[in-house]
XYZ file of C-alpha atoms in Angstrom:
153
model
C -110.853 30.478 82.102
C -110.279 33.663 84.056
C -110.980 33.664 87.763
C -113.988 35.588 89.037
C -111.928 38.470 90.432
C -110.243 39.082 87.070
C -113.520 38.891 85.151
C -115.077 41.351 87.601
C -112.110 43.734 87.257
C -112.382 43.643 83.458
C -116.106 44.339 83.741
C -115.816 46.980 86.467
C -112.806 48.780 84.955
C -113.371 48.427 81.220
C -116.989 47.321 80.923
C -116.116 43.926 79.392
C -119.095 41.566 79.795
C -118.144 38.413 81.701
C -119.330 36.098 78.922
C -117.236 37.976 76.306
C -114.147 37.825 78.530
C -114.617 34.080 79.036
C -115.184 33.577 75.288
C -112.005 35.471 74.374
C -109.975 33.490 76.900
C -111.384 30.210 75.533
C -110.652 31.211 71.919
C -107.081 32.221 72.759
C -106.469 29.023 74.690
C -107.870 26.711 71.999
C -105.964 28.552 69.268
C -102.758 28.513 71.294
C -102.609 32.270 70.796
C -100.337 33.840 73.415
C -99.410 36.889 71.325
C -99.932 40.284 72.935
C -101.282 41.751 69.699
C -101.121 45.190 68.145
C -102.019 47.013 71.357
C -98.684 46.152 72.940
C -96.744 47.294 69.885
C -98.671 50.577 69.965
C -97.919 51.033 73.663
C -94.223 50.444 73.023
C -94.211 53.023 70.203
C -95.968 55.603 72.376
C -93.521 55.100 75.223
C -90.542 55.384 72.876
C -91.986 58.570 71.372
C -92.446 60.080 74.841
C -88.680 60.230 75.278
C -86.818 60.200 78.550
C -88.638 60.036 81.829
C -90.460 57.623 84.033
C -93.568 55.743 83.022
C -95.408 53.856 85.725
C -97.452 50.841 84.656
C -99.479 48.942 87.212
C -99.453 45.168 87.001
C -102.550 42.995 87.221
C -101.609 41.134 90.373
C -99.049 38.357 90.257
C -96.162 37.920 87.844
C -98.047 35.408 85.725
C -101.409 37.193 85.478
C -101.984 37.989 81.806
C -99.844 35.178 80.339
C -102.735 34.001 78.141
C -102.787 37.464 76.550
C -98.994 37.884 76.263
C -99.228 40.644 78.857
C -97.904 39.256 82.125
C -95.734 41.599 84.164
C -92.637 39.679 83.124
C -93.580 39.729 79.420
C -94.359 43.451 79.463
C -91.165 44.310 81.363
C -89.044 42.288 78.930
C -90.871 43.607 75.875
C -90.376 47.204 76.990
C -86.939 46.561 78.519
C -88.412 48.337 81.528
C -87.022 48.269 85.047
C -89.486 46.977 87.635
C -90.171 48.079 91.193
C -92.497 45.671 92.978
C -94.728 46.765 95.824
C -95.224 43.635 97.885
C -97.776 43.127 100.640
C -95.491 41.784 103.360
C -97.154 39.405 105.798
C -94.103 37.728 107.264
C -91.169 35.652 106.123
C -93.519 33.054 104.644
C -94.518 35.673 102.032
C -91.025 35.842 100.512
C -91.719 33.281 97.763
C -93.212 35.769 95.241
C -90.163 38.017 95.696
C -87.771 35.172 94.976
C -89.871 34.197 91.954
C -89.738 37.808 90.743
C -85.956 37.820 91.055
C -85.752 34.617 89.006
C -88.214 35.731 86.321
C -87.184 39.375 85.955
C -83.435 39.085 86.515
C -81.691 42.438 86.076
C -84.997 44.160 85.306
C -85.936 43.882 88.988
C -84.708 47.174 90.463
C -86.077 46.400 93.870
C -89.068 45.900 96.086
C -91.067 47.908 98.576
C -92.391 45.858 101.464
C -95.819 47.292 102.110
C -98.622 47.121 104.636
C -96.662 46.210 107.740
C -98.021 46.853 111.211
C -96.201 50.042 112.273
C -94.549 48.328 115.233
C -92.829 45.814 112.889
C -91.283 48.311 110.447
C -87.990 48.813 112.309
C -87.400 45.077 112.813
C -88.136 44.318 109.148
C -85.754 47.096 108.062
C -83.038 45.806 110.391
C -83.392 42.049 109.813
C -85.484 41.133 106.776
C -84.293 43.805 104.332
C -80.598 42.835 104.655
C -81.501 39.142 104.324
C -83.455 39.822 101.120
C -80.563 41.901 99.780
C -78.193 38.965 100.395
C -80.609 36.830 98.322
C -80.414 39.310 95.438
C -83.675 41.164 96.130
C -82.950 44.883 96.673
C -85.277 46.456 99.248
C -86.092 50.053 98.382
C -88.445 50.692 101.262
C -90.526 49.322 104.104
C -93.947 50.921 104.470
C -96.284 50.710 107.448
C -99.939 49.925 106.952
C -101.912 53.135 106.645
C -105.649 53.654 106.282
C -104.866 56.699 104.098
C -103.232 54.467 101.489
C -105.914 51.759 101.388
C -108.222 53.269 98.787
């Protein structure tokens, strides 16, 4: 079953009724259906037809969100052979686990990460100490962004 936040997002963004979303998830689970369906194939065709350039797709949250529908970030990135830039809400060294998991799951598709939402006074220290440490662990750091009320919408 989907968590409440996901059900609300599906309702709020796409108008999916909560009971329908729960029913679809239950049907997929009981049928063992993890296929992404025709929509993913259509997306891939549209992107290929668009030619060269950059397409930005926003993920649902974590790397595994969407697995039941064959549409987790990792599955989509692999299916599209698309490079991935992760924007990660950095809250200290204890928040490194998702970045290491991303490196393991995405492999060469992980282009790098942006550490986001830091208190402005911590940006320099994170750039000087944490970014090089992450790079040594195979996680390229593309940027370190301070928390900004302008970007919190």
